[in-house]
Amino acid sequence: MIPIDISGLTRDDAMHLYQEMLRIRRFEDRVYQLFLKGELPGTLHQYQGQEAVAVGACQALHSDPKNMDWITSTHRPHGHALAKGVSMRGAMAELYGKATGCCGGKGGSMHLGDPDVGMIPAIAIVAGGISVVSGLGLAFKLQKSGQVALCFFGEGASNEGAFHEGVNFAAVQKLPIVYVCENNMYGASTPFHKTSLVANVADRAAVYGIPSVIVDGMDVVAVRTAVAEARERAAAGGGPTLIEAKTYRFAGHSRGDARGYRTREEEAEWVDKDPIERMALAITSTGLADEAALAAVRVAVDTELEDSVEFSRNSPDPDPSDALTDAYATPITIGASS
Amino acid sequence: MIPIDISGLTRDDAMHLYQEMLRIRRFEDRVYQLFLKGELPGTLHQYQGQEAVAVGACQALHSDPKNMDWITSTHRPHGHALAKGVSMRGAMAELYGKATGCCGGKGGSMHLGDPDVGMIPAIAIVAGGISVVSGLGLAFKLQKSGQVALCFFGEGASNEGAFHEGVNFAAVQKLPIVYVCENNMYGASTPFHKTSLVANVADRAAVYGIPSVIVDGMDVVAVRTAVAEARERAAAGGGPTLIEAKTYRFAGHSRGDARGYRTREEEAEWVDKDPIERMALAITSTGLADEAALAAVRVAVDTELEDSVEFSRNSPDPDPSDALTDAYATPITIGASS
Amino acid sequence: MSTATDTVAVTGERRLTIAEAIREGIAEEMERDPRVFLIGEDVGIPGGFGGAFGVYLGLPEKFGHDRIIDTPISEKAIAGAAVGAAMMGMRPIPDMQYADFLFECMDELVNQAAKMRYMSGGKLKVPLVMRCPVGTANRGAQHGQCPESYFIHVPGLKVVAPSDAYVAKGIIKAAIRDDDPVLVFEHKLLYGSKGREQAGGLDLTAHVPVEDYVFPIGKALIKRIGSTITVVATHLTLYRCLAAAEELAKEGIDCEVIDPVSLQPFDTDTVFASVEKTGRLLIAHEDTLTGGWGAELAARVAEERLFSLAAPIKRVASYDVPLPVAPILEQAVVPTQARITDELRKLAKV
Amino acid sequence: MSTATDTVAVTGERRLTIAEAIREGIAEEMERDPRVFLIGEDVGIPGGFGGAFGVYLGLPEKFGHDRIIDTPISEKAIAGAAVGAAMMGMRPIPDMQYADFLFECMDELVNQAAKMRYMSGGKLKVPLVMRCPVGTANRGAQHGQCPESYFIHVPGLKVVAPSDAYVAKGIIKAAIRDDDPVLVFEHKLLYGSKGREQAGGLDLTAHVPVEDYVFPIGKALIKRIGSTITVVATHLTLYRCLAAAEELAKEGIDCEVIDPVSLQPFDTDTVFASVEKTGRLLIAHEDTLTGGWGAELAARVAEERLFSLAAPIKRVASYDVPLPVAPILEQAVVPTQARITDELRKLAKV
Ligand SMILES: Cc1ncc(C[n+]2csc(CCOP(=O)(O)OP(=O)(O)O)c2C)c(N)n1
Ligand SMILES: Cc1ncc(C[n+]2csc(CCOP(=O)(O)OP(=O)(O)O)c2C)c(N)n1
Ligand SMILES: [Mg+2]
Ligand SMILES: [Mg+2]
């Protein structure tokens, strides 16, 4: 395993990035157990392996409530949510379908989000976020607020019409948007090369007249650097950038995917690039911190994690009557019949 | 005015191309008069100025009924229809909404077509034909018929999601399709440069991994040559090609468009490239034929044209009861109520 | 408000067409609220059309191109941008040149605009106003549909269908101020006075006061008071029903004609009260019959006021076929005044 | 055919799940007609899923990748390719992993598939079969909708909603042989036996004969004969109604339960005949209430059989909200067996 390059990073910075990625990894692993135990309803699309993208990208965004940057997410939003600041309690409770969830139990695994931290509910329609993010960017532009919108999507989403219309419109309007494509090589069971004659999603940016960059999606620092640069350009009126992060999902597409469409060898190659392990190795090998310090982080993360599980278990279910609220801001009498 | 290069063309060939273009021009001019006189219902999207594209493209296709090539068209289909072989009578009568129209009075100006000559009803949803043409190509591929499908669309259509999904799918499947983009610089009132940061639609082909070529859309021979080459590649299993024909519509977008969004100077520059005049000049200047011969063609065209008008005027209206047929191939009882 | 129903001009009145009224309504809201902006194809191009039906002429000069945004031909981008901007505190007015093109951005409307607030647990709102011209006018199958009924079936969306200038101005202002996504369906032939003949010769302008007012979403209008049959209709069909009612009055058939104005929410109370009085109901719309909004209204009456009915509920709508282009075929599909009159006569006899 | 309604296995019967039945039906049609092919996302990838719900497992090995076509995530391309290929003499079976994604290709379905034949003056036909899994299963607002009702409103399309293995195999074969575009809506929880609990404990497999057969489009099935109330329902809701009927039988409320199977065309005759007998009608579907297919059926009964009704028509459907994910909220939205039973009891008393 090759450590990532963290030269120039302070200890706190490096440890923070490590911790943020670990929070996602542990959360996902725990969620999977809980799901198998039957504690969580529905289905799961998990994020293990891609942590460096969510953390690197969100760490490059502004979180100051007064001019907060926003993100849009996908059917695979757990990592994005935690990285953007959705509380672990709020995210976990939402997976439990509890009233204390970040969406009050109305969103669920595929729709995690929290406007309070700059994340609209994740959109589980592939490329749906690419349509909607234009509006976030347009609002920020019209409001001259200096805010930026970041849109996460997978390589498979780049084959949707929404990608074409959305990116072209944002480019023409010079909207403050950063597109982050997580190319994990597969859309469900389908390898990207079976769906595109060009190898890189980044190659598609040229036809919209916007800059693009390919970055190692298993290197949190590289991702943060690329996004920070794109963010500044966007905020300065330079328009959108398309960043393609080469990454890999360690788990199946959704729970119960036997991954028969890819080889164990390929998986092993990518596990050897584990973004969290590479970060740990970088930290210890450069002497920024020692094993004990990392262990302490792991303990802290697990404490937060177990707290979120306990919190969720002990949280109340939503009241059935809540199901009929929030369809409208100005309620209308819902259809006469029962 | 600069004549086009017709070196190598026989007299018959050159005269035929001239006549085919003239048929469209005279048809459109006459249709406009008839429309103003109130003889034609609805609206019109006319083709004057773009004749070299329709004629050049269709002349490169196979029309032999046994393995006929097909085309899809747009809201501006009159030229495509005549060039592909829809009879002038059938086209004119359809504009009149007569029973003898090529669609029996059910299609109209925006939906001209005739399966008997390899043209499905024109699709007036911008880029709709780009979605559907994939299926024509796919069928020909699966049937190993050697047929090719040609898709006409405007530069404005290249901003639709259908363009992205359709061309990418066709490219991946190596479908026998020729895309012919008629770049007349405007989508309704909107100049292309306000809707795209790249200057040429052809530039967009690269991201689908297919070849593209830019051709003078005011030169019928150049168009035919480019399409013929693309057709052969497609038929041979080489997949689709995107041809961008630079052209100009002499008339407004639809009837009653005052064209306030473009200058008279720009219009004059393009009128100086009139594809029909340039062809005539080439024919006479090379001595292939003289003015008298061209005049004879004009007479022939006008005879056909007036015949189509008379035919249409004298044709019966559809029977009102026809309105309720053809929604289904296997009729279903239409809703109980009147 | 009853002035909105006048069909003869009273001197001193300020009579506008629907196009003028909507333009005025949008301009006033853009004046009072900087969050309001327009976005669509060909809406603001200098020397252009001011939208497919000229409704926006003059607005770019007033409000500039930051607030009148011309887009590529990309309906998904238009709708998506509107949804996103609305969530970020803006009040977008996306424009569909023809309602037929809504099918290109159904996902943004049905899966995003309508659900974002709910999925967020009520933390977000999506205030946008989508303008959708409907109605057949010899343009064929893809440029004349009346797709409003699809959208009453989308929880999270509101649907209105103004039929006169007074209501149109008032309800577009109400829609812009509303915190939910509203689709406004307007009939092409009612924008100006061109459609007059098609509308049974009735005047299509209405008095529009200069004072600021809104017409509330969810409120129906009784356009004609009567006792024999309750008639509920919108758009061009509403005028045909009004003309039919005058015709039948001479035969002693006295129709009460209701313009529902809003299709979701729907002012069923006004219809129920009328049906209690008349015992007879005819619903008419240009949208096709099966699955049209008339079905929902009929179902509600059959559920809530069954015992008030003295006769079967009658629906008169476009037949279940795509739109043909030939005028003679087109008129054989849409609900004509003759067909409406005929059905009313039959219904009066049951 | 009555075997299709048995809820206990009879020895010797060949009982299949709906997934198995559809797979068999598609395989048989692909055998007999070389024009039939499958196209969609993740339908044939080696080592993959065989479609979102495994229905296609084994087919690529049988028919090869020319006829089981994997696509990019591009619903417009899938639907457009199907429409175009159908016009050129093929018989495509486009696959939507979830019916919720139909909104991404509405234009291809509503403006192209449904209208091409008509616009061509009857010269073309568009035989395609779009498979659309519906039904809520704790996946939230964008993966559980039942959008079938939008499509009964599209002249030119046919809509079917099979609820058991016998019908499913027969109608998918009928759809593939039909010359018009047919949308087949199947309920996720009915594919296998997982949904059994949700379905009131009823057995979800059915006897499927080995012999070739089709179940005709436009024909309803009487699943239970009764005299007190006519109940019309589809999919999971149908099973809940059947379970409710058994429960109420003990109370002397004898429900006649009808599975319409086809939603467009709709077998109104079977419903009319039943209503003439019972005088009472309850319509139940998981699709949301307002503008659902139940509204159209109610409207037709209120028009054609008003005087047969002894009580108001009752509709039980999902409430007009997006789908929440929490099971407790979800069950507060969909028509549960408890709600159905309750409404039936009330209706029997009117
Ligand atoms: C419009 C739409 N089509 C199909 C699906 C089903 N689906 C869910 S995730 C997925 C694969 C997405 O691949 P990618 O964009 O690469 O994201 P990843 O799953 O790899 O993170 C598909 C096909 C969907 N949710 N939405
Ligand atoms: C989906 C859709 N959006 C908008 C329209 C309205 N419209 C008709 S033609 C046109 C301009 C098309 O421009 P282009 O593709 O360049 O073709 P051209 O008119 O120049 O031949 C527009 C916007 C439409 N018919 N369909
Ligand atoms: Mg992927
Ligand atoms: Mg153009």
Coordinates of C-alpha atoms and ligand atoms in Angstrom, one line a residue, chain A residues 45 50 75-76 124-126 153-157 160 182 184 186-188 249 253, chain D residues 41-42 73 75 97 101 104 143, ligand 1:
Chain A
H45 CA -26.6 1.7 -1.0
Q50 CA -15.3 6.2 -1.5
H75 CA -29.1 7.2 -3.9
R76 CA -25.7 6.6 -2.1
A124 CA -32.3 8.9 -5.7
I125 CA -33.3 9.5 -9.3
V126 CA -29.9 9.0 -11.1
F153 CA -23.0 12.0 -8.9
G154 CA -21.8 8.7 -10.3
E155 CA -20.2 8.0 -13.6
G156 CA -23.3 6.1 -14.6
A157 CA -25.3 9.3 -14.2
E160 CA -28.5 10.7 -18.5
E182 CA -17.5 9.6 -8.4
N184 CA -16.4 3.9 -9.2
Y186 CA -19.9 0.5 -12.2
G187 CA -23.5 1.7 -12.4
A188 CA -25.2 -1.1 -10.5
R249 CA -17.2 1.0 -3.9
H253 CA -24.3 -1.8 -5.3
Chain D
E41 CA -30.4 -1.3 -17.6
D42 CA -28.7 -4.2 -15.9
I73 CA -28.6 4.7 -17.6
E75 CA -34.4 6.0 -20.0
Q97 CA -36.2 -1.0 -13.2
F101 CA -38.3 6.2 -13.6
E104 CA -37.7 10.3 -17.4
H143 CA -38.9 4.2 -5.4
Ligands
LIG1 C1 -33.4 7.6 -13.5 C2 -32.9 6.4 -12.8 N1 -32.6 5.3 -13.5 C3 -32.2 4.1 -12.9 C4 -32.1 4.1 -11.5 C5 -31.7 2.8 -10.9 N2 -30.4 2.9 -10.3 C6 -30.1 3.3 -9.1 S1 -28.5 3.5 -8.8 C7 -28.1 3.0 -10.3 C8 -26.7 3.0 -10.8 C9 -26.1 4.4 -10.7 O1 -24.7 4.3 -11.1 P1 -23.8 5.5 -10.8 O2 -24.4 6.8 -11.3 O3 -22.4 5.2 -11.3 O4 -23.7 5.7 -9.2 P2 -23.2 4.6 -8.2 O5 -24.3 3.6 -7.8 O6 -22.0 3.8 -8.8 O7 -22.8 5.3 -6.9 C10 -29.2 2.7 -11.1 C11 -29.2 2.3 -12.5 C12 -32.5 5.3 -10.8 N3 -32.4 5.3 -9.5 N4 -32.8 6.4 -11.5

